[in-house]
mmCIF file of C-alpha atoms and ligand atoms in Angstrom:
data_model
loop_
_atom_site.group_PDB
_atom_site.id
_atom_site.type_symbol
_atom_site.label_atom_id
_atom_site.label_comp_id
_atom_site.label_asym_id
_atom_site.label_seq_id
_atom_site.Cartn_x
_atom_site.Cartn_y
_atom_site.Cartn_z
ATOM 1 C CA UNK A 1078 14.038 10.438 0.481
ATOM 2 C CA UNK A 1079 11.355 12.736 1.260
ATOM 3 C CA UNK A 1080 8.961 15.204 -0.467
ATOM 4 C CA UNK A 1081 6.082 17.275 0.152
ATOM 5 C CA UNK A 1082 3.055 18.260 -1.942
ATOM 6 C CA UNK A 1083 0.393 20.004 0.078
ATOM 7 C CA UNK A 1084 1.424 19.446 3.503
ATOM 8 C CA UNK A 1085 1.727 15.845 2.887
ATOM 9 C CA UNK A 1086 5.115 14.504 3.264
ATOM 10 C CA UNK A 1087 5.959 11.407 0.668
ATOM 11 C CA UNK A 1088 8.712 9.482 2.154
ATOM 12 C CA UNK A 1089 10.379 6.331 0.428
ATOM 13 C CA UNK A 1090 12.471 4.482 2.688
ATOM 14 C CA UNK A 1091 14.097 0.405 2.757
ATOM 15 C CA UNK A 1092 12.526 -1.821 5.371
ATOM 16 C CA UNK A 1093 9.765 -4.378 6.535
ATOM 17 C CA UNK A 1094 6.377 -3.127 6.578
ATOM 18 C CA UNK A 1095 5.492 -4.886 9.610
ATOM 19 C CA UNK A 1096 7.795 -2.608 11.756
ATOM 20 C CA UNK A 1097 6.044 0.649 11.066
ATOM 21 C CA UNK A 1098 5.960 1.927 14.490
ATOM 22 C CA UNK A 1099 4.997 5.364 13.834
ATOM 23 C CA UNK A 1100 2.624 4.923 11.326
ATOM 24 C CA UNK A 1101 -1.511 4.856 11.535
ATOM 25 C CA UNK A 1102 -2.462 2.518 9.062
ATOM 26 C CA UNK A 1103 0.259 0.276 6.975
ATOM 27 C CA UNK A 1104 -1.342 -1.174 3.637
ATOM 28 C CA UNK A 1105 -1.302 -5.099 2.980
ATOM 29 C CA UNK A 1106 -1.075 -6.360 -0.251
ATOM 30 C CA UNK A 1107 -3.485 -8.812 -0.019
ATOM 31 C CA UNK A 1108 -4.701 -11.900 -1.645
ATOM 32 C CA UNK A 1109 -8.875 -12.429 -2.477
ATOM 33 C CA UNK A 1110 -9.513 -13.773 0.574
ATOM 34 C CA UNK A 1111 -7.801 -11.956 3.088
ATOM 35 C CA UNK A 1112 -5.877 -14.753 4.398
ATOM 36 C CA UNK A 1113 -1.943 -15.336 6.046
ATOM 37 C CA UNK A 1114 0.062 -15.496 2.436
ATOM 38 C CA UNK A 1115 3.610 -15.086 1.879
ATOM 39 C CA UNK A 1116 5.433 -11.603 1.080
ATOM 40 C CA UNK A 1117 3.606 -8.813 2.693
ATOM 41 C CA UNK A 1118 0.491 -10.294 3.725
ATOM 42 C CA UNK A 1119 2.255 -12.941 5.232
ATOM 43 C CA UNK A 1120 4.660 -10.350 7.571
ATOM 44 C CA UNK A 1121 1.189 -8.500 8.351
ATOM 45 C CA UNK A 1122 -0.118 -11.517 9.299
ATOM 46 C CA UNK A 1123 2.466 -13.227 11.282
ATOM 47 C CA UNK A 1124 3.264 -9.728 13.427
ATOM 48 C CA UNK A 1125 -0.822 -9.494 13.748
ATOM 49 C CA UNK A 1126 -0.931 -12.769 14.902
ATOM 50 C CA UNK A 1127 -4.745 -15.014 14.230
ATOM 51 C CA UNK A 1128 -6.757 -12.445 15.170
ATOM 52 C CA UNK A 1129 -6.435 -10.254 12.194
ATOM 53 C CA UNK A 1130 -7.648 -13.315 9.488
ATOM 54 C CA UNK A 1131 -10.563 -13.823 11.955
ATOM 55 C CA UNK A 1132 -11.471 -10.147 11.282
ATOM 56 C CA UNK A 1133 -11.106 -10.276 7.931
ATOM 57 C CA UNK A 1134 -12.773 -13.176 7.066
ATOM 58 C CA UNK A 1135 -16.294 -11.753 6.710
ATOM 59 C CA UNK A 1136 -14.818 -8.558 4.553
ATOM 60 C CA UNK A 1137 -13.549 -11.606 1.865
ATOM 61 C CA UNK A 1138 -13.200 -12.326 -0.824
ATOM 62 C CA UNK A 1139 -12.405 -8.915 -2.384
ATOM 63 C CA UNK A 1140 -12.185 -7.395 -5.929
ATOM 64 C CA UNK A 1141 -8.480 -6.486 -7.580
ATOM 65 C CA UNK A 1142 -8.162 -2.775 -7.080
ATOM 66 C CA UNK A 1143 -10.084 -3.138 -3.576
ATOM 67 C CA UNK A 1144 -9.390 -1.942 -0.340
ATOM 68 C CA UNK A 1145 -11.099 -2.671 2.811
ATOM 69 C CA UNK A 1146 -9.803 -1.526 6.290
ATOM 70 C CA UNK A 1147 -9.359 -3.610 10.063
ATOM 71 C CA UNK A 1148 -7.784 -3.862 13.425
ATOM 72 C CA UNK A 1149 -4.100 -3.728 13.242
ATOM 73 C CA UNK A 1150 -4.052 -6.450 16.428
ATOM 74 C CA UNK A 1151 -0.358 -7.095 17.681
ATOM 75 C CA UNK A 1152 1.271 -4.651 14.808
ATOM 76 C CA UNK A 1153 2.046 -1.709 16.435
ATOM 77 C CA UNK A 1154 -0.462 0.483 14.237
ATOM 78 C CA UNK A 1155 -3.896 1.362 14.746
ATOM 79 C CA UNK A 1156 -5.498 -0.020 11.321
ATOM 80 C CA UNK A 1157 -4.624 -2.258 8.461
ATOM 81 C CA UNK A 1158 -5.495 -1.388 4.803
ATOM 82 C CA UNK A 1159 -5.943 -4.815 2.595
ATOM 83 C CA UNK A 1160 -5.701 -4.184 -1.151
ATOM 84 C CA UNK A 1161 -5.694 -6.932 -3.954
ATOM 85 C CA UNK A 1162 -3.684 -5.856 -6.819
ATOM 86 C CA UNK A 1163 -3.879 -7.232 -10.201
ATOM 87 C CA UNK A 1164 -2.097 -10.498 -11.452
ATOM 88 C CA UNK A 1165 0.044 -9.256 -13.894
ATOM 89 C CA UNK A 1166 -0.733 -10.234 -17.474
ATOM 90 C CA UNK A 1167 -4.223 -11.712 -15.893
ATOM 91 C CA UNK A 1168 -6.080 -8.809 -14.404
ATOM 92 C CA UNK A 1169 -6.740 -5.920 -17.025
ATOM 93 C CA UNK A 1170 -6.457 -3.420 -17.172
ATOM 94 C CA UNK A 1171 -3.598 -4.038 -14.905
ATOM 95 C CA UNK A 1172 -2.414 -0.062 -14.878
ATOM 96 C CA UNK A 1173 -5.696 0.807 -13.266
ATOM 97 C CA UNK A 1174 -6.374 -1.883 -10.680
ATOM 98 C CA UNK A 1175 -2.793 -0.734 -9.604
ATOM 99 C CA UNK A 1176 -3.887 2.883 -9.495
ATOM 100 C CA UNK A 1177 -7.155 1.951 -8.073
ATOM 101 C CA UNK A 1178 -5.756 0.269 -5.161
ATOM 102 C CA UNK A 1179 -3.766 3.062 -3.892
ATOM 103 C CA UNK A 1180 -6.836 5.477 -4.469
ATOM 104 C CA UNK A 1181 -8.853 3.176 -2.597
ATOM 105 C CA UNK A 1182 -6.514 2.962 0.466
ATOM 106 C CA UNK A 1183 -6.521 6.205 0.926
ATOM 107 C CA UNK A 1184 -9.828 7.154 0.113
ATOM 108 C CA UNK A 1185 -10.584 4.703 3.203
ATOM 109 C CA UNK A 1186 -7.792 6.218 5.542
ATOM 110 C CA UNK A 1187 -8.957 9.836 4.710
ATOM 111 C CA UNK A 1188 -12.641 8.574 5.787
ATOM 112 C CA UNK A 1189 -11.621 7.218 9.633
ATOM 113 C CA UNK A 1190 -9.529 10.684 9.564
ATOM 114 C CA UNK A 1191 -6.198 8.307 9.344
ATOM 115 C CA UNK A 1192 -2.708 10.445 9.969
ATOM 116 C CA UNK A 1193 -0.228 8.336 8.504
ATOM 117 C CA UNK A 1194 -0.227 5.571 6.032
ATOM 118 C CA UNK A 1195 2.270 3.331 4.704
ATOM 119 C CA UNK A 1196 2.528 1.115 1.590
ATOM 120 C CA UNK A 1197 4.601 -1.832 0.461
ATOM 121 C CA UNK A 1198 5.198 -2.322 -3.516
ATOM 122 C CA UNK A 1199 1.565 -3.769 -4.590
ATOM 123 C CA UNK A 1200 1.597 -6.445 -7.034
ATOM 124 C CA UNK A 1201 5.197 -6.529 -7.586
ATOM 125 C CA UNK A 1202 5.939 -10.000 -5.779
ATOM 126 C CA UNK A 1203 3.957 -13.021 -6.564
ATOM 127 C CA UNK A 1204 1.465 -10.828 -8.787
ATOM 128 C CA UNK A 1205 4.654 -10.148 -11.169
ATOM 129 C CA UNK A 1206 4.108 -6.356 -11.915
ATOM 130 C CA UNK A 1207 7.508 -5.191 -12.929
ATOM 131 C CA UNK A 1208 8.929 -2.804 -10.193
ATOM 132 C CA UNK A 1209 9.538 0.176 -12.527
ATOM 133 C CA UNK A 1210 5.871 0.259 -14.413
ATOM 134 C CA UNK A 1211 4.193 -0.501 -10.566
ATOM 135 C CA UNK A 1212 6.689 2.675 -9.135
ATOM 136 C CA UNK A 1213 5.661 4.747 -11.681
ATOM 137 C CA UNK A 1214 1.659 4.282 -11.266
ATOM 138 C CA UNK A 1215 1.974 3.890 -7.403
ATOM 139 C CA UNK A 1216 3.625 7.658 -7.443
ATOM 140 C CA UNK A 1217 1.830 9.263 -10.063
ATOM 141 C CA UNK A 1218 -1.605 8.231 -8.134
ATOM 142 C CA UNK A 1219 -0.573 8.813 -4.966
ATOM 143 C CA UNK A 1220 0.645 12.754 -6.029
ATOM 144 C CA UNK A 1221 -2.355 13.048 -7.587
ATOM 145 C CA UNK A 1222 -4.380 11.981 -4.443
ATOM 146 C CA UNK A 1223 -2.181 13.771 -2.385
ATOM 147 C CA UNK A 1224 -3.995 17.526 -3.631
ATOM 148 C CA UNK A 1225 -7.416 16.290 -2.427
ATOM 149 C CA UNK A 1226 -6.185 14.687 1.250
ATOM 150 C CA UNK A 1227 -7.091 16.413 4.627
ATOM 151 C CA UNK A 1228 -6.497 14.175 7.477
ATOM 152 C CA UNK A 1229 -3.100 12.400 6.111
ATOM 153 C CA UNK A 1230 -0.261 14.418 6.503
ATOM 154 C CA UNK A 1231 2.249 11.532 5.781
ATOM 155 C CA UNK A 1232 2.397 8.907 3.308
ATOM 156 C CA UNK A 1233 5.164 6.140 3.498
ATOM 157 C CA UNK A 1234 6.609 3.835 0.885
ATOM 158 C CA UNK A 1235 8.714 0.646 2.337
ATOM 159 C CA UNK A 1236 10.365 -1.012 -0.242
ATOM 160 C CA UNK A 1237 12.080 -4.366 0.632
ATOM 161 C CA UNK A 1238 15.337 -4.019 -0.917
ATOM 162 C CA UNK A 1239 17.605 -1.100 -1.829
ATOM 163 C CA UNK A 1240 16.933 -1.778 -5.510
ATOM 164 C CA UNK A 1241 13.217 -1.451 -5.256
ATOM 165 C CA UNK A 1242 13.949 2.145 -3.082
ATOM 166 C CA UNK A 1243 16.525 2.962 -5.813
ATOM 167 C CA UNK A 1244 13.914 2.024 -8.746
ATOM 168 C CA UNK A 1245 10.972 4.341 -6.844
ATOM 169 C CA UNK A 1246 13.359 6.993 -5.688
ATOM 170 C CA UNK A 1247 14.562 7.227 -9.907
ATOM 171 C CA UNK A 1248 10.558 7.280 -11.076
ATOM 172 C CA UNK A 1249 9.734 10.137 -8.313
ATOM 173 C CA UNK A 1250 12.518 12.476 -9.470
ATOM 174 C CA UNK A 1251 11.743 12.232 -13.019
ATOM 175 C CA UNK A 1252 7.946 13.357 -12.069
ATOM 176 C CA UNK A 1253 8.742 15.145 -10.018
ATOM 177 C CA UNK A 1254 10.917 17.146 -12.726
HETATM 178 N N1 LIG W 2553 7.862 -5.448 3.836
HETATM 179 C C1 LIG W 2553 7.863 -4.684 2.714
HETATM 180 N N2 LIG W 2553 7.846 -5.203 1.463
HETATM 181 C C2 LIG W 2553 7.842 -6.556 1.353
HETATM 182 C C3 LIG W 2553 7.828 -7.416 2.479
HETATM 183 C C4 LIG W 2553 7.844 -6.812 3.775
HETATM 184 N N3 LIG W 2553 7.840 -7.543 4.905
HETATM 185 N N4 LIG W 2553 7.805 -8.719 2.043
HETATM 186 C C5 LIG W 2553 7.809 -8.668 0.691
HETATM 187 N N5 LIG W 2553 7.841 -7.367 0.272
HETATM 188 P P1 LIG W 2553 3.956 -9.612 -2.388
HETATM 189 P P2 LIG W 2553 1.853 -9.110 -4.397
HETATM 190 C C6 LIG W 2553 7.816 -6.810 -1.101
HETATM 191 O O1 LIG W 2553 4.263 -10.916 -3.042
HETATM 192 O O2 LIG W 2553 2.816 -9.133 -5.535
HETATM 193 C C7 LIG W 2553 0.964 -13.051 -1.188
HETATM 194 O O3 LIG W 2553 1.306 -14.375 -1.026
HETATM 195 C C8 LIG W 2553 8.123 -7.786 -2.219
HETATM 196 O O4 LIG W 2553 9.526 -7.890 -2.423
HETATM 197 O O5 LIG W 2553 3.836 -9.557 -0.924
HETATM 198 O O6 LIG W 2553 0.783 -8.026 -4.370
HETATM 199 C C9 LIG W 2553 -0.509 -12.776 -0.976
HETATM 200 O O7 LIG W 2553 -1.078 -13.778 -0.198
HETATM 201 C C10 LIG W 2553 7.418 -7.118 -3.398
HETATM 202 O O8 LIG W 2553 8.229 -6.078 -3.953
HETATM 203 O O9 LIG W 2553 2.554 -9.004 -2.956
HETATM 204 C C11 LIG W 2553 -1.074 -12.726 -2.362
HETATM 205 O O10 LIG W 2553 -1.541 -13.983 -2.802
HETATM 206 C C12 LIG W 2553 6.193 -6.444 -2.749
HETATM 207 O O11 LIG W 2553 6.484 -6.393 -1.359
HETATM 208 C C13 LIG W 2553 0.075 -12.297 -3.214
HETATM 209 O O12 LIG W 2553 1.250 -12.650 -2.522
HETATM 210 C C14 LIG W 2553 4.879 -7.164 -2.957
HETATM 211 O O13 LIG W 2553 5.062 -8.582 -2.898
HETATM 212 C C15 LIG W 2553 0.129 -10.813 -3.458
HETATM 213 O O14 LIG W 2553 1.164 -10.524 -4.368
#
């Protein structure tokens, strides 16, 4: 599914996040100290291979609603964007340390003049943020942004499972509407 809003295109699409091939920066959703971790950060990491946590480790710990930018090392992008989204039910206000994290990320892809970015589902793994309430603040943020952005043209959602795509493909239409 794809849409555009001021010559940026917003695509949703199923897959691993680690296999962005034509994508400038993919987003990791992180944990406080920027280490290997399961879900996403520990695909990023694993494809990245040991170089990428040896990067990181003097940008740690970070903030929920953070974002701080390296070396993609063995993915096949050019940069990696780590956010920490909030714990659900512990970091408050949870709504806009989600929003704040997608803000961030691209407020720090827009300043290295980053093309392409791509984000997984923050906080809706082991940070429990139900997929519909994260979908609709992940969209509605990222539209917003998308009014203000100059260097990305194209801005990628990979969901993990058809139900997530189905569940963020629903929320777009109806704002879209
Ligand atoms: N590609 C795309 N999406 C994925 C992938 C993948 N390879 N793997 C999982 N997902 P999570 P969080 C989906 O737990 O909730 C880590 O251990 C997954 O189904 O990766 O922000 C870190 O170390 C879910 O919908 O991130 C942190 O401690 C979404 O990505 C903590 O988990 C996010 O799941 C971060 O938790």
């Amino acid at each position: 599914m794809k849409q555009f809003i001021n010559g940026v295109t917003l695509e949703l699409m199923q897959g691993d996040i680690a296999s962005q091939k034509d994508i400038t920066a993919v987003v990791n959703a992180a944990n406080a100290e920027l280490r290997i971790g399961g879900g996403v950060a520990g695909a990023i990491h694993r494809a990245a291979g040991p170089g990428l946590e040896r990067e990181c480790q003097p940008l740690a710990p970070i903030r929920p609603g953070e974002a701080v930018i390296s070396g993609a090392h063995n993915l096949p992008n050019k940069y990696v964007i780590h956010c920490l989204g909030p714990v659900y039910g512990v970091d408050k206000p949870e709504d806009e340390l989600l929003a704040d994290c997608y803000r961030n990320a691209l407020n720090i892809a827009e300043e290295k003049g980053i093309d392409s970015v791509a984000f997984p589902a923050i906080s809706t793994g082991a940070f429990g943020y139900p997929m519909e309430s994260a979908a609709t603040i992940a969209l509605k943020t990222v539209l917003e942004e998308a009014k203000k952005l100059k260097s990305i043209k194209t801005i990628r959602f990979v969901l993990f499972s058809k139900s997530d795509l189905e569940v963020h493909a629903a929320v777009l239409k109806g704002i879209a509407m």
